[in-house]
Short mmCIF file of C-alpha atoms and ligand atoms in Angstrom, two decimals:
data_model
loop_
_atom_site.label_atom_id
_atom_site.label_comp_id
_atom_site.label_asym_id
_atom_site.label_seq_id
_atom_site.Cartn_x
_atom_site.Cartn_y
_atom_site.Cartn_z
CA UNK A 1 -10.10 -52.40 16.78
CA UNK A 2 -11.45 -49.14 15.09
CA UNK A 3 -12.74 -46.84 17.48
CA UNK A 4 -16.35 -46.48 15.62
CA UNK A 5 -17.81 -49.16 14.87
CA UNK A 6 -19.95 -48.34 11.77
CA UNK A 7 -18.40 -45.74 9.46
CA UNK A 8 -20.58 -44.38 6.62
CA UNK A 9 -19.13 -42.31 4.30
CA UNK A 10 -20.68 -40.02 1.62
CA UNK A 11 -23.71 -42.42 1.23
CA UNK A 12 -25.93 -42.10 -2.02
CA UNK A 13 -29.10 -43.90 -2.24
CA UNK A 14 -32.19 -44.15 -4.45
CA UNK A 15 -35.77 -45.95 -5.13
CA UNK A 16 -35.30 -45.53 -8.97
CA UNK A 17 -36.09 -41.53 -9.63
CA UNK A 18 -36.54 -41.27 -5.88
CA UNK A 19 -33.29 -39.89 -3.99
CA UNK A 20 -33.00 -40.69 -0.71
CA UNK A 21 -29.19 -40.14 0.39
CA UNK A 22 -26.91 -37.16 -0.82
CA UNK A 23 -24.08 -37.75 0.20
CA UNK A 24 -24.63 -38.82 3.86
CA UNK A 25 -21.82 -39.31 6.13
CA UNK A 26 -22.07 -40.14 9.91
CA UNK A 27 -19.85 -42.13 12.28
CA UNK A 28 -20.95 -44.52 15.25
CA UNK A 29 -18.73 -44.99 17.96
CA UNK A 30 -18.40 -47.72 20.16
CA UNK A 31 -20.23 -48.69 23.48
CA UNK A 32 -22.70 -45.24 22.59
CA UNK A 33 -26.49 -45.25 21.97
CA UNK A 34 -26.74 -43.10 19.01
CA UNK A 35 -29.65 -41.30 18.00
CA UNK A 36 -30.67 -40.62 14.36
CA UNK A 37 -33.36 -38.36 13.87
CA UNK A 38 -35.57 -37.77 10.96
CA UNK A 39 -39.20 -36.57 9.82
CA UNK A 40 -41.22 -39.58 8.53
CA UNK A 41 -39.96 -40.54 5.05
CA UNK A 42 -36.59 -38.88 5.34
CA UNK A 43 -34.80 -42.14 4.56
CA UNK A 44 -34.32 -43.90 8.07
CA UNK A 45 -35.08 -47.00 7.48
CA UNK A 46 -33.81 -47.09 4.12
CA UNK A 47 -30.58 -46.34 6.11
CA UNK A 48 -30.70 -49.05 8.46
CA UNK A 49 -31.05 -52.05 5.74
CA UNK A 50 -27.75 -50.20 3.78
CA UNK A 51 -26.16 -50.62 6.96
CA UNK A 52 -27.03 -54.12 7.25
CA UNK A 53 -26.70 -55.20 3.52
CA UNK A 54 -30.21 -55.56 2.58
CA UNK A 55 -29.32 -52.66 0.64
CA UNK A 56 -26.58 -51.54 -1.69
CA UNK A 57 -25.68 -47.85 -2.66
CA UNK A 58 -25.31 -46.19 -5.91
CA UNK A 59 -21.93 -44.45 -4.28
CA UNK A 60 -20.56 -43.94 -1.00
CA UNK A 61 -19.10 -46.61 1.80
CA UNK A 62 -20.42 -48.21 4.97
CA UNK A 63 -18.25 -49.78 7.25
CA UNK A 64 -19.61 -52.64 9.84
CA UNK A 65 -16.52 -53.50 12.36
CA UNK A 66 -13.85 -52.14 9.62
CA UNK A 67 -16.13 -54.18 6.74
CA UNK A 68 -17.11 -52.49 3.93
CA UNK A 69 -20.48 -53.75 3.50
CA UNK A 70 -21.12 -54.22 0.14
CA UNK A 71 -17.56 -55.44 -0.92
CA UNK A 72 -18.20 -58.85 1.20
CA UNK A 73 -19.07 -62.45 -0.23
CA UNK A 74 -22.39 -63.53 1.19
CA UNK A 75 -21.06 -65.83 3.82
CA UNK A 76 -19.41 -62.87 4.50
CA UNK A 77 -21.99 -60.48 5.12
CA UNK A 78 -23.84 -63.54 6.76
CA UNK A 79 -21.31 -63.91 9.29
CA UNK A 80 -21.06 -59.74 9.66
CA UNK A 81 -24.74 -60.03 9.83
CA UNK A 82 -24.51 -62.40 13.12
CA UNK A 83 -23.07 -59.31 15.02
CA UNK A 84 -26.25 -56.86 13.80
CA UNK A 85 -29.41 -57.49 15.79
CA UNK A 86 -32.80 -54.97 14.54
CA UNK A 87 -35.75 -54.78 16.16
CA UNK A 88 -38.29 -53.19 13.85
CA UNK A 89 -41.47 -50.92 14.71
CA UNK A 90 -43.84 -54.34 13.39
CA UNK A 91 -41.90 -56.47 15.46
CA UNK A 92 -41.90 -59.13 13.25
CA UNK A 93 -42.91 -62.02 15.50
CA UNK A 94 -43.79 -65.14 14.03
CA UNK A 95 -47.44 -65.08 15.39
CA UNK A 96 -47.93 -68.93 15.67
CA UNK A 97 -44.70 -69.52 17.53
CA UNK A 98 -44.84 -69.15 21.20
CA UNK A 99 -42.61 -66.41 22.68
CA UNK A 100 -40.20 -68.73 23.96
CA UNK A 101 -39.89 -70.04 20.60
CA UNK A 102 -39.41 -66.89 18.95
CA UNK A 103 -36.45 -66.19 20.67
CA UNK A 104 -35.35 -69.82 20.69
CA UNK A 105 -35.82 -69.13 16.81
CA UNK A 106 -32.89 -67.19 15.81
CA UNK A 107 -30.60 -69.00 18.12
CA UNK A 108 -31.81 -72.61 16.76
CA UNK A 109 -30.72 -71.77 13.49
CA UNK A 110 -27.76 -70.33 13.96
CA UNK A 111 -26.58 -72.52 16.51
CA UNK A 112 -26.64 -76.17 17.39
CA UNK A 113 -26.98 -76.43 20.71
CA UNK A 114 -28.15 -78.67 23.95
CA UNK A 115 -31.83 -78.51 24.54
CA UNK A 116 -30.58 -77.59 28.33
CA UNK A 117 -28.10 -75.01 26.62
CA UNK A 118 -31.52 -73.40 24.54
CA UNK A 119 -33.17 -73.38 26.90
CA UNK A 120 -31.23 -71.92 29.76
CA UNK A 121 -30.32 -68.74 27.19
CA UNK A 122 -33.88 -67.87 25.93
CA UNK A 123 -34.26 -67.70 29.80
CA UNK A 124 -31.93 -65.49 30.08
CA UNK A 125 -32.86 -63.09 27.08
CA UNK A 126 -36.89 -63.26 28.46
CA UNK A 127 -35.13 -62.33 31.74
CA UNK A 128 -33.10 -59.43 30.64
CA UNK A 129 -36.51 -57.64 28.90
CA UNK A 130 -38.44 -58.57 32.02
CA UNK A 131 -40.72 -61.38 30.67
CA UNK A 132 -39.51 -64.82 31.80
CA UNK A 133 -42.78 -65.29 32.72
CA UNK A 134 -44.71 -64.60 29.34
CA UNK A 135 -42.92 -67.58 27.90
CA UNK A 136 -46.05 -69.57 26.71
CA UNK A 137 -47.83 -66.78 25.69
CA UNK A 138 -48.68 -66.13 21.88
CA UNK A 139 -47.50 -63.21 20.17
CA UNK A 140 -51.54 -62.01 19.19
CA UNK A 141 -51.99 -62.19 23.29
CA UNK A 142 -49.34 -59.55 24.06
CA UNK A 143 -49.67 -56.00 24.98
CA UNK A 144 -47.75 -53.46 22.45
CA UNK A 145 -44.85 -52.82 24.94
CA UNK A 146 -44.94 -56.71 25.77
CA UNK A 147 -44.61 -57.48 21.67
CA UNK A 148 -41.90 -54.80 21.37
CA UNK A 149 -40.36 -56.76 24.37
CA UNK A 150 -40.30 -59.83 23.10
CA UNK A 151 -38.92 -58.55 19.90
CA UNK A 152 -35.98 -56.89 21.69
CA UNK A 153 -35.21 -60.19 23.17
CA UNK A 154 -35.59 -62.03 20.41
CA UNK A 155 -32.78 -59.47 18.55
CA UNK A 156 -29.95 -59.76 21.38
CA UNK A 157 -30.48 -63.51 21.38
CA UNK A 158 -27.62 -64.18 19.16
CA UNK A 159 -25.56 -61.97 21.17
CA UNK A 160 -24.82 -58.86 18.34
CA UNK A 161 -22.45 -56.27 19.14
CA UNK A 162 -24.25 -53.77 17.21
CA UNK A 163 -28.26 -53.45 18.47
CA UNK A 164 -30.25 -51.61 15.58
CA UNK A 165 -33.56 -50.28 16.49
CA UNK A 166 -35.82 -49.03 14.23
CA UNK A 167 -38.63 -46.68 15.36
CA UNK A 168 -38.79 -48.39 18.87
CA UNK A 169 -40.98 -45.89 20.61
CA UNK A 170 -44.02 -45.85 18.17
CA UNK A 171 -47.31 -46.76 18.81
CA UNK A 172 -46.24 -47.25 23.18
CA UNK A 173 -48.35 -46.21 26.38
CA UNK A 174 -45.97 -43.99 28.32
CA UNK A 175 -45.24 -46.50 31.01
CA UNK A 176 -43.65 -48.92 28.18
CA UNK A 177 -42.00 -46.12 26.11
CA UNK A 178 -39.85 -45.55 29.52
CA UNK A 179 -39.21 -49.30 30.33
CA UNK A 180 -38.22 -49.26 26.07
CA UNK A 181 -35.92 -46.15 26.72
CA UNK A 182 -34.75 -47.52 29.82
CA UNK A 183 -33.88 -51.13 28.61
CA UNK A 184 -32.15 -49.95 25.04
CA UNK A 185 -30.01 -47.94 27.92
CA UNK A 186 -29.36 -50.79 30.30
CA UNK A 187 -28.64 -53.75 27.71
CA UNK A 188 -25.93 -51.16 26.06
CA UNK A 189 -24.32 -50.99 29.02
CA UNK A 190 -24.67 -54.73 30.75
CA UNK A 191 -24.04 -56.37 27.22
CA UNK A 192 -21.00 -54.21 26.13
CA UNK A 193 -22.88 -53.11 22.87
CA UNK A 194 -23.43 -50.21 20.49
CA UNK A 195 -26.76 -48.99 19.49
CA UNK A 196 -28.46 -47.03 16.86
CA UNK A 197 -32.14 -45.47 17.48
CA UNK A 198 -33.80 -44.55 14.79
CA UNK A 199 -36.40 -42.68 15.54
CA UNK A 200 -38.77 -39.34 14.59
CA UNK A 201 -39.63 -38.97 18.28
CA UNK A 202 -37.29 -35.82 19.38
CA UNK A 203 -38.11 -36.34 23.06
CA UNK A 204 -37.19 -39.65 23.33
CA UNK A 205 -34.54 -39.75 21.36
CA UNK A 206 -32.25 -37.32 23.43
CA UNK A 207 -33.20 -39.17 26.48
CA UNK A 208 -31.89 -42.18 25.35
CA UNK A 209 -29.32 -41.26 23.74
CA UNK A 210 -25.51 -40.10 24.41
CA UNK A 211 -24.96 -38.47 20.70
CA UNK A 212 -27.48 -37.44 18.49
CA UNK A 213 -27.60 -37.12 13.95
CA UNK A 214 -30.36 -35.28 12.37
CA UNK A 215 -30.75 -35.93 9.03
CA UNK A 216 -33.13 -34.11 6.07
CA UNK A 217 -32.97 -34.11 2.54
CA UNK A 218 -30.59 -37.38 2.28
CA UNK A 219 -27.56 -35.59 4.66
CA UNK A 220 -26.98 -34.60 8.23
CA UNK A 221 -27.99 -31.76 9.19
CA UNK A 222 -26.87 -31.78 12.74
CA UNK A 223 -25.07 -33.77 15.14
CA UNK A 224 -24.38 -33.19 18.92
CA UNK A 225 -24.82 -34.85 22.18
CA UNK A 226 -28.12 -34.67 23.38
CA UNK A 227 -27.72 -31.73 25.40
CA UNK A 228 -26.04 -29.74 22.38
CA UNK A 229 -28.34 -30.81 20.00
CA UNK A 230 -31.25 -29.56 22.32
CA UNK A 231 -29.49 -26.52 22.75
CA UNK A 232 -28.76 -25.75 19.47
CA UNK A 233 -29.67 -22.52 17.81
CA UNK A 234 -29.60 -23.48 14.54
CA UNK A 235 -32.79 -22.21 12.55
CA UNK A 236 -33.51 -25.53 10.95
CA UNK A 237 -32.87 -28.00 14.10
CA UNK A 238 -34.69 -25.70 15.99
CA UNK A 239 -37.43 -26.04 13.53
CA UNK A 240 -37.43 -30.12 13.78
CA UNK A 241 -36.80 -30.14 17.33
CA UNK A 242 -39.77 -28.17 18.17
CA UNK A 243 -41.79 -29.26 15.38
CA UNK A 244 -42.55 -26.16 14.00
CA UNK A 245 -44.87 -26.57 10.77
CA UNK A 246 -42.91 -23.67 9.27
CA UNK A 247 -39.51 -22.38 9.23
CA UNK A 248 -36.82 -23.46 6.68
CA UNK A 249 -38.35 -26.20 5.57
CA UNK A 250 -41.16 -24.62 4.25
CA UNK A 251 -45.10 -25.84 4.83
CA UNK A 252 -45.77 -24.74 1.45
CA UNK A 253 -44.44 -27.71 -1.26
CA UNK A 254 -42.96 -24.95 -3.83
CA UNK A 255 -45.66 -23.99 -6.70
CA UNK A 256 -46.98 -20.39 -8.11
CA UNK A 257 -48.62 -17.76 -5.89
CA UNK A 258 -52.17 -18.89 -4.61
CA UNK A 259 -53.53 -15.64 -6.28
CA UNK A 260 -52.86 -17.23 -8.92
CA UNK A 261 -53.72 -20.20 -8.83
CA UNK A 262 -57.19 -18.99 -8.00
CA UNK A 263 -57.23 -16.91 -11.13
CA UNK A 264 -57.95 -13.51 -8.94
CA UNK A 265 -58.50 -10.26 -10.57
CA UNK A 266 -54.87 -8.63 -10.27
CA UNK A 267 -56.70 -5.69 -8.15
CA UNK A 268 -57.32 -8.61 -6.06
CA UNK A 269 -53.77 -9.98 -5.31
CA UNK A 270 -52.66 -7.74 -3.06
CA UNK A 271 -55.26 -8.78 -0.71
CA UNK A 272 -55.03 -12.56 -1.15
N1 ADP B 301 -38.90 -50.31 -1.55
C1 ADP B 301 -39.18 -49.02 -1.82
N2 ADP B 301 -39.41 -48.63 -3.09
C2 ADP B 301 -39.67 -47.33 -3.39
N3 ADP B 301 -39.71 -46.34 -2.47
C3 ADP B 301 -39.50 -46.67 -1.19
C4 ADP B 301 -39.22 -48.03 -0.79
N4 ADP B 301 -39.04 -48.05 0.54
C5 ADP B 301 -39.22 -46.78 0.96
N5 ADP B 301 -39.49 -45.95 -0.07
C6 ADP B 301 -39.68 -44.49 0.00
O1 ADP B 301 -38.43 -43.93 0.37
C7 ADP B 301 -38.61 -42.88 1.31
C8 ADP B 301 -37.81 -43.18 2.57
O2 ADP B 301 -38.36 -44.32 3.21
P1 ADP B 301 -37.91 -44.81 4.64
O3 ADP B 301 -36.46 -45.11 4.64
O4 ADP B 301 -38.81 -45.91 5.02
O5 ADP B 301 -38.19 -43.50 5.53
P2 ADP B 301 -38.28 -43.36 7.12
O6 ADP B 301 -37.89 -44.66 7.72
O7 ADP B 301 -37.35 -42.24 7.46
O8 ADP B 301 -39.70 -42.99 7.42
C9 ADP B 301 -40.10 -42.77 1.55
O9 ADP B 301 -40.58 -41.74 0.71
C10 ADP B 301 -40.64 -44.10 1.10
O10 ADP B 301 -41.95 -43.98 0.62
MG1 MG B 302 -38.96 -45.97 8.90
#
């Protein structure tokens, strides 16, 4: 069994004109919550679905389990897909099921099992995120950190190995951004999984995770346990970690001098 278990490897992506990845290349090892970082738009997302197939390259490798992704049938990737659960930032609850049946959902159809069987493991899964007791509720009834619950359990419930989450912290009270951070933590552990946090949330990030990517610009631009990573000294971490509007990465987009822009006399330009 490979010690990581995804494996990406010079990654190059793009929306038509639009490049995303440049050459990315980042390693997830097993049993680890793994943080990646990124400003809004950076590509994080867009990362997640190439890990999971939705996507496919223009050059580069990822490898699910020892898999290389895009080099597998489709009952291949199917069956590799099994192992991946996602929970997304808009949930994705099917708002006229009942939560019980959403989780029952992805189970049902990948499974036949027992009524008794069903029943007894969407128990469990509502157990696990704390809401056994929400079972008849509808999704449009739920609290934000109750939806974001339900969606958790409704991604373990076909027992993945690999737990993809993508922007889970968005949007959350404080109270349920800690019982998010602290059940991404505790289902790692008590399920024997791997995780990946995607995330633009610097704070919460490092507290949930044990190793930590930042990406920008389509490539990593550091990578560290938490505690490194918040150490760092590097000008342009520091710059993300702290969320400083300037630094390296400029505020200004590039473009000619304002002076000129506002057509200033030149005995003028010294003092714009
Ligand atoms: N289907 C798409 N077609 C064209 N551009 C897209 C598409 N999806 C996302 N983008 C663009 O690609 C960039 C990266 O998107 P995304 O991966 O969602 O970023 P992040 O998740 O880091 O915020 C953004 O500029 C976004 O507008
Ligand atoms: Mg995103």
């Amino acid at each position: 069994m490979a010690e990581n278990i995804v494996e990406i490897q010079d990654l190059h992506f793009a929306y038509g004109d639009l490049q995303i990845l440049r050459g990315l290349s980042l390693s997830i090892p097993r049993g680890q919550v793994v943080g990646i970082l990124g400003g809004s738009g950076c590509g994080k997302s867009t990362l997640l679905k190439l890990i999971g197939g939705q996507l496919r390259p223009s050059s580069g490798s990822v490898k699910v389990d020892g898999k290389d992704v895009h080099a597998l049938s489709a009952d291949e990737l199917y069956a590799l897909r099994l192992d991946m659960g996602m929970m997304f930032q808009s949930s994705g609850l099917f708002s006229d099921l009942s939560v019980y049946d959403n989780v029952a959902f992805p189970i049902a159809e990948n499974f036949h099992l027992p009524e008794e069987l069903l029943r007894r493991l969407v128990m469990m899964k509502l157990h696990a995120v704390g809401l056994r007791g929400a079972r008849d509720m509808m999704p449009g009834d739920l609290s934000g950190g109750m939806t974001r619950r339900v969606a958790l359990a409704r991604a373990i419930a076909t027992d993945p190995k690999l737990m993809m989450y993508d922007e889970p912290f968005a949007g959350l009270d404080p109270i349920s951004l800690n019982q998010i951070v602290g059940l991404i933590r505790e289902l790692n552990s008590a399920l024997g999984l791997t995780s990946i946090v995607v995330t633009y949330d610097v704070q919460e990030a490092l507290k949930v995770s044990d190793y930590v990517y930042v990406i920008c610009d389509g490539v990593v631009l550091g990578r560290g346990t938490s505690e490194e990573v918040a150490r760092s000294e590097d000008p342009y971490l520091k710059q993300f970690l702290n969320a400083l509007p300037d630094g390296p990465v400029r505020f200004h987009f590039p473009g000619p001098e304002l002076a000129e822009d506002l057509n200033l006399a030149p005995v003028l330009r010294d003092k714009a």
